mmCIF file of C-alpha atoms in Angstrom:
data_model
loop_
_atom_site.group_PDB
_atom_site.id
_atom_site.type_symbol
_atom_site.label_atom_id
_atom_site.label_comp_id
_atom_site.label_asym_id
_atom_site.label_seq_id
_atom_site.Cartn_x
_atom_site.Cartn_y
_atom_site.Cartn_z
ATOM 1 C CA MET A 20 32.303 0.838 7.470
ATOM 2 C CA ALA A 21 30.895 4.100 8.712
ATOM 3 C CA PHE A 22 28.916 3.975 11.900
ATOM 4 C CA SER A 23 26.354 6.405 13.150
ATOM 5 C CA PRO A 24 27.780 9.062 15.468
ATOM 6 C CA VAL A 25 24.744 8.448 17.656
ATOM 7 C CA PRO A 26 24.201 4.726 18.291
ATOM 8 C CA PRO A 27 20.630 3.707 17.411
ATOM 9 C CA GLY A 28 19.784 2.728 20.974
ATOM 10 C CA THR A 29 20.558 6.154 22.324
ATOM 11 C CA ALA A 30 19.049 8.239 19.526
ATOM 12 C CA LYS A 31 16.571 10.770 20.785
ATOM 13 C CA GLY A 32 13.453 11.182 18.783
ATOM 14 C CA TYR A 33 9.792 11.830 19.070
ATOM 15 C CA THR A 34 7.506 10.219 21.571
ATOM 16 C CA ILE A 35 3.742 10.034 21.369
ATOM 17 C CA GLY A 36 2.172 13.493 21.547
ATOM 18 C CA ASP A 37 5.215 15.385 20.268
ATOM 19 C CA VAL A 38 4.828 17.799 17.374
ATOM 20 C CA ALA A 39 6.807 16.513 14.397
ATOM 21 C CA THR A 40 8.821 18.699 12.087
ATOM 22 C CA ASP A 41 7.828 19.296 8.498
ATOM 23 C CA PHE A 42 10.488 18.824 5.833
ATOM 24 C CA GLU A 43 11.348 19.683 2.263
ATOM 25 C CA LEU A 44 12.747 16.594 0.608
ATOM 26 C CA LYS A 45 13.329 15.628 -2.985
ATOM 27 C CA ASN A 46 10.849 13.157 -4.415
ATOM 28 C CA ILE A 47 11.664 10.583 -7.082
ATOM 29 C CA ASP A 48 9.721 12.707 -9.627
ATOM 30 C CA GLY A 49 12.171 15.563 -9.093
ATOM 31 C CA ASN A 50 9.750 17.734 -7.113
ATOM 32 C CA THR A 51 10.159 18.729 -3.496
ATOM 33 C CA VAL A 52 7.578 17.423 -1.044
ATOM 34 C CA SER A 53 6.499 18.901 2.294
ATOM 35 C CA LEU A 54 3.698 17.942 4.643
ATOM 36 C CA ALA A 55 2.420 21.496 4.255
ATOM 37 C CA ASP A 56 1.662 20.724 0.590
ATOM 38 C CA TYR A 57 -1.228 18.559 1.772
ATOM 39 C CA LYS A 58 -3.667 21.199 2.949
ATOM 40 C CA GLU A 59 -6.597 18.805 3.348
ATOM 41 C CA ALA A 60 -4.744 15.929 4.996
ATOM 42 C CA LYS A 61 -6.037 14.673 8.331
ATOM 43 C CA GLY A 62 -2.725 13.041 8.961
ATOM 44 C CA PHE A 63 0.218 11.223 7.448
ATOM 45 C CA LEU A 64 1.863 7.853 7.542
ATOM 46 C CA VAL A 65 5.502 8.879 7.423
ATOM 47 C CA ILE A 66 7.368 5.635 6.765
ATOM 48 C CA PHE A 67 11.143 5.443 6.827
ATOM 49 C CA THR A 68 11.968 2.672 4.406
ATOM 50 C CA CYS A 69 14.456 1.827 1.689
ATOM 51 C CA ASN A 70 15.251 -0.400 -1.277
ATOM 52 C CA THR A 71 17.798 -2.666 0.296
ATOM 53 C CA CYS A 72 16.434 -3.866 3.623
ATOM 54 C CA PRO A 73 14.722 -7.268 3.358
ATOM 55 C CA TYR A 74 12.115 -6.165 5.896
ATOM 56 C CA SER A 75 11.346 -3.058 3.849
ATOM 57 C CA VAL A 76 11.020 -5.178 0.742
ATOM 58 C CA ALA A 77 8.779 -7.629 2.595
ATOM 59 C CA TYR A 78 6.473 -4.739 3.484
ATOM 60 C CA GLU A 79 6.420 -2.908 0.118
ATOM 61 C CA ASP A 80 3.092 -4.340 -0.983
ATOM 62 C CA ARG A 81 1.560 -3.636 2.403
ATOM 63 C CA ILE A 82 2.806 -0.040 2.303
ATOM 64 C CA ILE A 83 1.171 0.404 -1.104
ATOM 65 C CA ALA A 84 -2.039 -1.088 0.306
ATOM 66 C CA LEU A 85 -1.937 1.312 3.267
ATOM 67 C CA ASP A 86 -1.583 4.281 0.913
ATOM 68 C CA GLN A 87 -4.436 3.097 -1.273
ATOM 69 C CA LYS A 88 -6.684 2.515 1.703
ATOM 70 C CA TYR A 89 -5.963 5.680 3.668
ATOM 71 C CA LYS A 90 -5.044 8.343 1.094
ATOM 72 C CA VAL A 91 -8.734 8.662 0.173
ATOM 73 C CA LEU A 92 -9.530 8.983 3.869
ATOM 74 C CA GLY A 93 -7.069 11.861 4.205
ATOM 75 C CA VAL A 94 -4.032 9.997 5.552
ATOM 76 C CA PRO A 95 -1.514 9.471 2.730
ATOM 77 C CA VAL A 96 1.754 7.563 2.965
ATOM 78 C CA ILE A 97 4.954 9.595 2.705
ATOM 79 C CA ALA A 98 7.937 7.254 2.333
ATOM 80 C CA ILE A 99 11.400 8.534 3.210
ATOM 81 C CA ASN A 100 14.645 6.728 2.480
ATOM 82 C CA PRO A 101 16.921 7.660 5.404
ATOM 83 C CA ASN A 102 20.017 5.779 4.241
ATOM 84 C CA ASN A 103 23.187 7.463 3.052
ATOM 85 C CA PRO A 104 23.597 6.322 -0.576
ATOM 86 C CA LYS A 105 27.354 6.661 -0.213
ATOM 87 C CA VAL A 106 27.230 3.880 2.368
ATOM 88 C CA GLN A 107 24.417 1.874 0.825
ATOM 89 C CA ALA A 108 24.704 2.182 -2.968
ATOM 90 C CA GLY A 109 21.440 0.312 -3.509
ATOM 91 C CA ASP A 110 19.603 3.193 -1.887
ATOM 92 C CA SER A 111 20.783 5.905 -4.290
ATOM 93 C CA PHE A 112 18.279 8.349 -5.726
ATOM 94 C CA GLU A 113 18.486 6.588 -9.111
ATOM 95 C CA LYS A 114 17.829 3.194 -7.510
ATOM 96 C CA MET A 115 14.917 4.675 -5.586
ATOM 97 C CA LYS A 116 13.368 5.845 -8.859
ATOM 98 C CA GLN A 117 13.924 2.417 -10.345
ATOM 99 C CA ARG A 118 12.360 0.561 -7.420
ATOM 100 C CA ALA A 119 9.373 2.901 -7.252
ATOM 101 C CA LYS A 120 8.732 2.319 -10.943
ATOM 102 C CA GLU A 121 9.058 -1.468 -10.660
ATOM 103 C CA LYS A 122 6.623 -1.587 -7.767
ATOM 104 C CA ASN A 123 4.327 1.220 -8.955
ATOM 105 C CA PHE A 124 4.594 3.168 -5.742
ATOM 106 C CA THR A 125 1.460 5.272 -5.331
ATOM 107 C CA PHE A 126 3.100 7.571 -2.781
ATOM 108 C CA PRO A 127 6.021 10.018 -2.673
ATOM 109 C CA TYR A 128 9.359 8.325 -2.072
ATOM 110 C CA LEU A 129 11.721 10.945 -0.693
ATOM 111 C CA LEU A 130 15.440 10.948 -0.051
ATOM 112 C CA ASP A 131 16.543 12.277 3.336
ATOM 113 C CA GLU A 132 19.419 14.099 1.687
ATOM 114 C CA GLY A 133 22.013 15.026 4.287
ATOM 115 C CA GLN A 134 20.167 12.777 6.768
ATOM 116 C CA LYS A 135 18.707 15.686 8.726
ATOM 117 C CA ILE A 136 15.148 14.415 9.132
ATOM 118 C CA PHE A 137 15.311 10.821 10.384
ATOM 119 C CA PRO A 138 17.313 11.687 13.538
ATOM 120 C CA GLN A 139 14.713 14.314 14.491
ATOM 121 C CA TYR A 140 11.968 11.733 14.196
ATOM 122 C CA GLY A 141 14.103 9.164 15.949
ATOM 123 C CA ALA A 142 13.740 6.567 13.225
ATOM 124 C CA GLN A 143 15.968 3.668 14.210
ATOM 125 C CA ARG A 144 15.451 1.112 11.499
ATOM 126 C CA THR A 145 13.694 0.446 8.236
ATOM 127 C CA PRO A 146 10.786 0.148 7.980
ATOM 128 C CA HIS A 147 9.746 2.469 10.814
ATOM 129 C CA VAL A 148 6.310 4.114 10.808
ATOM 130 C CA PHE A 149 5.290 7.456 12.321
ATOM 131 C CA LEU A 150 1.584 8.263 12.234
ATOM 132 C CA LEU A 151 1.041 12.015 12.422
ATOM 133 C CA GLU A 152 -2.241 13.796 13.013
ATOM 134 C CA ASN A 153 -2.718 17.192 11.418
ATOM 135 C CA GLN A 154 -3.879 19.294 14.373
ATOM 136 C CA SER A 155 -4.050 23.033 14.902
ATOM 137 C CA LYS A 156 -0.815 22.957 16.903
ATOM 138 C CA GLY A 157 1.021 20.969 14.239
ATOM 139 C CA TYR A 158 1.710 17.423 13.120
ATOM 140 C CA VAL A 159 1.192 15.464 16.307
ATOM 141 C CA VAL A 160 2.811 12.021 16.620
ATOM 142 C CA ARG A 161 0.126 9.419 17.361
ATOM 143 C CA TYR A 162 1.825 6.077 16.694
ATOM 144 C CA ILE A 163 5.429 4.881 16.291
ATOM 145 C CA GLY A 164 6.524 1.434 15.256
ATOM 146 C CA ALA A 165 5.889 -1.538 13.052
ATOM 147 C CA ILE A 166 3.264 -1.969 10.350
ATOM 148 C CA ASP A 167 1.858 -5.202 11.770
ATOM 149 C CA ASP A 168 2.817 -8.252 13.790
ATOM 150 C CA ASN A 169 3.916 -10.611 11.035
ATOM 151 C CA TYR A 170 6.561 -9.561 8.535
ATOM 152 C CA ALA A 171 6.750 -13.034 7.092
ATOM 153 C CA ASP A 172 3.154 -13.522 6.055
ATOM 154 C CA ALA A 173 0.552 -10.811 5.557
ATOM 155 C CA ASP A 174 -2.186 -13.444 5.782
ATOM 156 C CA LYS A 175 -1.119 -14.423 9.291
ATOM 157 C CA VAL A 176 -1.231 -10.915 10.724
ATOM 158 C CA THR A 177 -3.286 -10.860 13.909
ATOM 159 C CA GLU A 178 -2.640 -7.235 14.853
ATOM 160 C CA PRO A 179 -2.477 -4.689 12.029
ATOM 161 C CA PHE A 180 -0.926 -2.059 14.296
ATOM 162 C CA VAL A 181 -0.894 0.799 11.793
ATOM 163 C CA GLU A 182 -4.417 0.195 10.500
ATOM 164 C CA ASN A 183 -5.737 -0.015 14.041
ATOM 165 C CA ALA A 184 -4.018 3.258 14.900
ATOM 166 C CA VAL A 185 -5.237 5.139 11.814
ATOM 167 C CA ASP A 186 -8.778 3.810 12.218
ATOM 168 C CA ALA A 187 -8.888 4.888 15.858
ATOM 169 C CA MET A 188 -7.450 8.296 14.997
ATOM 170 C CA LEU A 189 -9.972 8.880 12.223
ATOM 171 C CA ASN A 190 -12.819 7.785 14.493
ATOM 172 C CA GLY A 191 -11.676 10.072 17.285
ATOM 173 C CA GLN A 192 -10.986 7.079 19.520
ATOM 174 C CA GLU A 193 -8.034 6.380 21.731
ATOM 175 C CA ILE A 194 -5.237 4.468 19.999
ATOM 176 C CA SER A 195 -4.775 1.369 22.132
ATOM 177 C CA VAL A 196 -1.286 0.367 20.930
ATOM 178 C CA THR A 197 0.899 3.399 20.285
ATOM 179 C CA ASN A 198 4.408 1.907 20.280
ATOM 180 C CA THR A 199 5.557 -1.356 18.735
ATOM 181 C CA ARG A 200 8.882 -2.890 17.889
ATOM 182 C CA ALA A 201 10.196 -5.003 15.096
ATOM 183 C CA ILE A 202 13.482 -6.301 13.829
ATOM 184 C CA GLY A 203 14.722 -3.999 11.120
ATOM 185 C CA CYS A 204 17.786 -2.781 9.306
ATOM 186 C CA THR A 205 19.836 -0.098 10.951
ATOM 187 C CA ILE A 206 19.847 3.205 9.131
ATOM 188 C CA LYS A 207 23.078 3.555 7.171
ATOM 189 C CA THR A 208 24.948 6.742 8.022
ATOM 190 C CA MET B 28 8.125 -24.519 64.309
ATOM 191 C CA LYS B 29 4.350 -24.533 64.170
ATOM 192 C CA PHE B 30 4.360 -22.237 61.186
ATOM 193 C CA VAL B 31 7.321 -23.729 59.456
ATOM 194 C CA PHE B 32 5.872 -27.132 58.687
ATOM 195 C CA PRO B 33 2.714 -26.012 56.936
ATOM 196 C CA PHE B 34 4.813 -23.512 55.068
ATOM 197 C CA LEU B 35 7.261 -26.177 53.941
ATOM 198 C CA ILE B 36 4.470 -28.446 52.834
ATOM 199 C CA LEU B 37 2.865 -25.608 50.940
ATOM 200 C CA LEU B 38 6.171 -24.834 49.316
ATOM 201 C CA MET B 39 6.647 -28.465 48.306
ATOM 202 C CA VAL B 40 3.163 -28.620 46.861
ATOM 203 C CA LEU B 41 3.676 -25.419 44.936
ATOM 204 C CA THR B 42 7.000 -26.604 43.610
ATOM 205 C CA ALA B 43 5.573 -29.947 42.576
ATOM 206 C CA CYS B 44 2.703 -28.224 40.846
ATOM 207 C CA GLN B 45 4.880 -26.162 38.557
ATOM 208 C CA PRO B 46 3.848 -27.480 35.196
ATOM 209 C CA ASP B 47 7.182 -27.116 33.498
ATOM 210 C CA LYS B 48 10.445 -26.659 35.283
ATOM 211 C CA LYS B 49 12.591 -26.320 32.213
ATOM 212 C CA LYS B 50 12.691 -22.518 32.374
ATOM 213 C CA ASN B 51 15.848 -21.468 34.214
ATOM 214 C CA THR B 52 16.977 -24.990 34.861
ATOM 215 C CA MET B 53 17.302 -26.401 31.373
ATOM 216 C CA ASN B 54 20.794 -26.322 29.931
ATOM 217 C CA PHE B 55 19.832 -24.691 26.669
ATOM 218 C CA LEU B 56 22.733 -25.821 24.556
ATOM 219 C CA ASP B 57 22.271 -29.465 25.534
ATOM 220 C CA GLU B 58 18.582 -29.870 26.135
ATOM 221 C CA SER B 59 16.576 -27.395 24.082
ATOM 222 C CA THR B 60 14.315 -28.577 21.314
ATOM 223 C CA PRO B 61 14.548 -26.752 18.002
ATOM 224 C CA LYS B 62 11.372 -26.529 15.979
ATOM 225 C CA ASN B 63 13.219 -27.009 12.730
ATOM 226 C CA MET B 64 16.683 -27.367 11.231
ATOM 227 C CA VAL B 65 18.323 -25.458 8.409
ATOM 228 C CA GLU B 66 20.330 -28.028 6.519
ATOM 229 C CA GLY B 67 23.642 -27.173 4.863
ATOM 230 C CA PRO B 68 25.848 -29.560 2.891
ATOM 231 C CA ASP B 69 27.779 -30.748 5.946
ATOM 232 C CA PHE B 70 26.220 -28.843 8.820
ATOM 233 C CA SER B 71 22.836 -28.044 10.236
ATOM 234 C CA VAL B 72 21.582 -25.098 12.223
ATOM 235 C CA PRO B 73 18.739 -25.339 14.749
ATOM 236 C CA VAL B 74 15.722 -23.060 14.409
ATOM 237 C CA TYR B 75 13.795 -21.858 17.465
ATOM 238 C CA ASP B 76 10.681 -19.934 18.234
ATOM 239 C CA PHE B 77 11.021 -17.442 21.055
ATOM 240 C CA ASP B 78 9.380 -19.546 23.777
ATOM 241 C CA GLU B 79 12.048 -22.204 23.507
ATOM 242 C CA PHE B 80 14.843 -19.728 22.802
ATOM 243 C CA GLU B 81 14.031 -17.684 25.894
ATOM 244 C CA THR B 82 15.711 -20.197 28.202
ATOM 245 C CA LEU B 83 19.017 -19.214 26.617
ATOM 246 C CA LEU B 84 18.541 -15.772 28.162
ATOM 247 C CA GLU B 85 18.116 -17.263 31.630
ATOM 248 C CA GLN B 86 20.937 -19.761 32.022
ATOM 249 C CA ASP B 87 21.938 -20.064 35.640
ATOM 250 C CA ASP B 88 25.461 -21.438 35.518
ATOM 251 C CA GLU B 89 29.094 -20.372 35.712
ATOM 252 C CA TYR B 90 29.333 -19.171 32.144
ATOM 253 C CA THR B 91 29.233 -15.661 30.779
ATOM 254 C CA TYR B 92 26.981 -15.678 27.737
ATOM 255 C CA ILE B 93 27.648 -13.375 24.799
ATOM 256 C CA ILE B 94 24.538 -13.500 22.636
ATOM 257 C CA ASN B 95 24.760 -11.598 19.379
ATOM 258 C CA PHE B 96 21.713 -10.925 17.193
ATOM 259 C CA TRP B 97 22.608 -10.697 13.509
ATOM 260 C CA ALA B 98 21.493 -11.365 9.959
ATOM 261 C CA THR B 99 23.264 -11.938 6.665
ATOM 262 C CA TRP B 100 21.547 -8.840 5.226
ATOM 263 C CA CYS B 101 22.822 -6.599 8.030
ATOM 264 C CA ALA B 102 26.171 -5.169 6.912
ATOM 265 C CA PRO B 103 27.371 -3.896 10.302
ATOM 266 C CA CYS B 104 26.446 -7.275 11.808
ATOM 267 C CA VAL B 105 28.555 -9.114 9.266
ATOM 268 C CA THR B 106 31.420 -6.697 9.928
ATOM 269 C CA GLU B 107 31.466 -7.463 13.643
ATOM 270 C CA LEU B 108 30.951 -11.253 13.450
ATOM 271 C CA PRO B 109 34.725 -11.943 13.338
ATOM 272 C CA PHE B 110 35.114 -10.076 16.638
ATOM 273 C CA PHE B 111 32.728 -12.491 18.335
ATOM 274 C CA GLU B 112 34.501 -15.366 16.649
ATOM 275 C CA LYS B 113 37.813 -14.217 18.125
ATOM 276 C CA LEU B 114 36.568 -14.183 21.721
ATOM 277 C CA GLY B 115 37.091 -17.891 22.344
ATOM 278 C CA ALA B 116 40.765 -17.634 21.398
ATOM 279 C CA ALA B 117 41.176 -14.312 23.248
ATOM 280 C CA TYR B 118 39.821 -15.729 26.519
ATOM 281 C CA PRO B 119 41.042 -19.327 26.623
ATOM 282 C CA ASP B 120 40.917 -19.443 30.419
ATOM 283 C CA GLU B 121 37.468 -17.966 30.916
ATOM 284 C CA LYS B 122 34.120 -19.654 30.973
ATOM 285 C CA ILE B 123 32.408 -17.884 28.130
ATOM 286 C CA ARG B 124 29.871 -19.017 25.588
ATOM 287 C CA VAL B 125 29.332 -17.134 22.366
ATOM 288 C CA VAL B 126 25.993 -17.664 20.632
ATOM 289 C CA LEU B 127 25.246 -16.079 17.264
ATOM 290 C CA VAL B 128 21.491 -15.673 16.897
ATOM 291 C CA ASN B 129 20.594 -15.349 13.244
ATOM 292 C CA LEU B 130 17.451 -13.443 12.265
ATOM 293 C CA ASP B 131 17.328 -14.146 8.534
ATOM 294 C CA MET B 132 13.806 -14.708 7.249
ATOM 295 C CA ALA B 133 12.841 -18.272 6.426
ATOM 296 C CA LYS B 134 12.866 -17.586 2.700
ATOM 297 C CA MET B 135 16.506 -16.496 2.960
ATOM 298 C CA TRP B 136 17.797 -19.602 4.725
ATOM 299 C CA ASP B 137 18.700 -21.596 1.640
ATOM 300 C CA SER B 138 19.542 -18.643 -0.584
ATOM 301 C CA HIS B 139 21.580 -16.554 1.867
ATOM 302 C CA LEU B 140 22.217 -18.175 5.241
ATOM 303 C CA VAL B 141 23.531 -21.558 4.124
ATOM 304 C CA PRO B 142 25.983 -20.098 1.559
ATOM 305 C CA PHE B 143 27.111 -17.538 4.125
ATOM 306 C CA LEU B 144 27.814 -20.184 6.765
ATOM 307 C CA GLU B 145 29.571 -22.362 4.213
ATOM 308 C CA LYS B 146 31.852 -19.503 3.252
ATOM 309 C CA ARG B 147 32.511 -18.184 6.742
ATOM 310 C CA ASP B 148 32.840 -21.503 8.543
ATOM 311 C CA LEU B 149 31.832 -19.892 11.844
ATOM 312 C CA LYS B 150 33.258 -21.468 14.990
ATOM 313 C CA SER B 151 30.729 -20.074 17.414
ATOM 314 C CA TYR B 152 27.423 -21.694 18.173
ATOM 315 C CA VAL B 153 24.899 -20.532 15.560
ATOM 316 C CA LEU B 154 21.138 -20.785 15.809
ATOM 317 C CA VAL B 155 18.211 -19.236 13.984
ATOM 318 C CA LEU B 156 15.476 -17.401 15.860
ATOM 319 C CA ASP B 157 12.374 -17.495 13.688
ATOM 320 C CA ASP B 158 9.397 -15.937 15.400
ATOM 321 C CA PRO B 159 7.343 -13.323 13.549
ATOM 322 C CA SER B 160 5.632 -11.972 16.677
ATOM 323 C CA GLN B 161 8.528 -9.614 17.195
ATOM 324 C CA ASN B 162 6.640 -6.947 19.059
ATOM 325 C CA SER B 163 5.985 -9.410 21.850
ATOM 326 C CA TRP B 164 9.424 -10.984 22.117
ATOM 327 C CA ILE B 165 11.800 -8.051 21.434
ATOM 328 C CA PRO B 166 11.026 -6.413 24.818
ATOM 329 C CA LYS B 167 11.627 -9.771 26.545
ATOM 330 C CA VAL B 168 15.219 -9.728 25.329
ATOM 331 C CA ASP B 169 15.617 -6.192 26.610
ATOM 332 C CA LYS B 170 12.958 -3.661 27.509
ATOM 333 C CA ASP B 171 14.737 -0.871 25.635
ATOM 334 C CA TRP B 172 15.595 -2.716 22.418
ATOM 335 C CA SER B 173 14.035 -1.023 19.385
ATOM 336 C CA GLY B 174 14.624 -4.102 17.250
ATOM 337 C CA ALA B 175 17.518 -2.703 15.245
ATOM 338 C CA ILE B 176 20.483 -4.991 14.762
ATOM 339 C CA PRO B 177 23.296 -5.571 15.445
ATOM 340 C CA ALA B 178 22.436 -6.038 19.095
ATOM 341 C CA THR B 179 24.216 -8.014 21.796
ATOM 342 C CA LEU B 180 23.309 -9.325 25.220
ATOM 343 C CA ILE B 181 26.064 -10.185 27.687
ATOM 344 C CA TYR B 182 25.112 -11.817 30.955
ATOM 345 C CA ASN B 183 26.147 -14.157 33.674
ATOM 346 C CA LYS B 184 24.767 -14.965 37.112
ATOM 347 C CA ARG B 185 25.875 -11.615 38.459
ATOM 348 C CA GLN B 186 25.203 -9.054 35.782
ATOM 349 C CA ARG B 187 23.414 -8.432 32.550
ATOM 350 C CA LYS B 188 23.765 -5.734 29.901
ATOM 351 C CA PHE B 189 22.238 -5.164 26.489
ATOM 352 C CA TYR B 190 23.897 -3.265 23.663
ATOM 353 C CA GLU B 191 21.955 -1.977 20.672
ATOM 354 C CA LYS B 192 25.012 -1.033 18.667
ATOM 355 C CA PRO B 193 27.867 -2.410 16.621
ATOM 356 C CA PHE B 194 31.113 -3.314 18.390
ATOM 357 C CA SER B 195 34.764 -2.992 17.562
ATOM 358 C CA PHE B 196 36.845 -5.848 18.957
ATOM 359 C CA GLU B 197 38.354 -3.515 21.550
ATOM 360 C CA GLU B 198 34.935 -2.303 22.708
ATOM 361 C CA LEU B 199 33.706 -5.864 22.934
ATOM 362 C CA GLN B 200 36.693 -6.861 25.051
ATOM 363 C CA THR B 201 36.247 -3.841 27.311
ATOM 364 C CA GLU B 202 32.611 -4.756 27.928
ATOM 365 C CA LEU B 203 33.295 -8.447 28.401
ATOM 366 C CA ASN B 204 36.074 -7.673 30.885
ATOM 367 C CA THR B 205 33.583 -5.937 33.151
ATOM 368 C CA PHE B 206 31.765 -9.271 33.418
ATOM 369 C CA LEU B 207 34.851 -11.384 33.901
ATOM 370 C CA ASN B 208 36.684 -9.227 36.442
ATOM 371 C CA HIS B 209 34.222 -10.317 39.109
ATOM 372 C CA ARG B 210 35.410 -13.815 38.652
ATOM 373 C CA THR B 211 39.090 -13.368 39.328
ATOM 374 C CA HIS B 212 38.907 -14.273 43.020
ATOM 375 C CA GLU B 213 36.781 -17.330 42.425
ATOM 376 C CA THR B 214 38.051 -20.833 41.998
ATOM 377 C CA SER B 215 36.916 -22.733 38.975
ATOM 378 C CA ASP B 216 38.190 -25.298 36.540
ATOM 379 C CA HIS B 217 38.948 -22.750 33.866
ATOM 380 C CA SER B 218 37.702 -24.081 30.621
ATOM 381 C CA THR B 219 36.216 -22.520 27.554
ATOM 382 C CA ASP B 220 33.228 -24.207 26.099
ATOM 383 C CA THR B 221 32.041 -22.844 22.801
ATOM 384 C CA ARG B 222 29.889 -25.932 22.213
ATOM 385 C CA ARG B 223 30.707 -26.070 18.602
ATOM 386 C CA GLY B 224 29.768 -29.097 16.662
ATOM 387 C CA THR B 225 27.463 -30.593 19.254
ATOM 388 C CA PRO B 226 25.660 -33.295 17.301
ATOM 389 C CA GLY B 227 22.673 -31.815 15.602
ATOM 390 C CA PHE B 228 23.544 -28.337 16.727
ATOM 391 C CA GLY B 229 25.273 -25.368 15.213
ATOM 392 C CA VAL B 230 27.921 -25.471 12.594
ATOM 393 C CA GLN B 231 30.552 -28.148 12.434
ATOM 394 C CA PRO B 232 33.909 -27.770 14.135
ATOM 395 C CA GLY B 233 36.889 -26.621 12.170
ATOM 396 C CA THR B 234 40.332 -25.250 12.782
ATOM 397 C CA PRO B 235 40.252 -22.032 14.779
ATOM 398 C CA GLY B 236 41.178 -18.674 13.383
ATOM 399 C CA ASN B 237 40.631 -19.103 9.665
ATOM 400 C CA SER B 238 37.552 -16.995 9.188
#
């Protein structure tokens, strides 16, 4: 079993207000995707997720719904699988393609090849959401955390954290909850 | 004395008015009330929501509690479970209690958790924490916990430390020793109590060291 050289609890990453790095990562369609490709985007929901984590699977439909709701408003979902496929075979590039096809992902599903990107963001688990706002100074981190407050049942959600954050951002309002936590799978390194 | 009496009376009134004294004083392993049970073929595992579970984080007794958060789907958690299982045998003369807090989702209890427990025959006390409002309870376990597992809380009356990382057995022993060294000059009736097989609680007892 390979463990992360940096334990998850001590990983440094972005905090609210930081400018996030762009990336060039391979998408399941074979193309490379960067944030800079989206000239018109007002922001991004960068979601570190994977095939194998039960929490990621539980949120797949809700991630698709977020993309469908917010892509048209200028805030598309960019999903990134941060796991090392050598450690977690179910998260290989081939399996990613397969899962995306089965679930009809409407968003790019990128592999963090070499695992250079997730540590910069400070992603600690899957799924882990980073809402970025496309500002003149760069991609500014506006929200970090969970999608909502009930993984088990989408109908029982009382606080849709991500939707609240995106709505506030798009309306130029203050985001009231900017950091949330959830149980998730550690990123396999 | 003039001030002391009214103060004492006030204190008594305040104490009497506390609606529920079970926090801090309840012996969790004996007195807590699970909201549900996961039933296996010859064992059952109690299920808690966080409100009830929280008392386990505030036990005020002579024991050192080693509380490990894990799930069957978490590979590094499963890797380190045997290390927690070995603690009872490694510290026969210390008052320690190992509690394995499972975080499998309800829909995985029958399909994953029960078969796992059947196969592993865990000796430690096992319970399920099933509370979807994670953003509110995760910081109550530790203010810095991101929610990633494995994670472990070790505490006793004197100290408390939270670890958001996987352990090797040696690392676990090193950490636990820092809690137990304070005890060496104390007198106590050295006994290990892993509370396994308490009726209606945890997994059933078995012979040690076969997992």
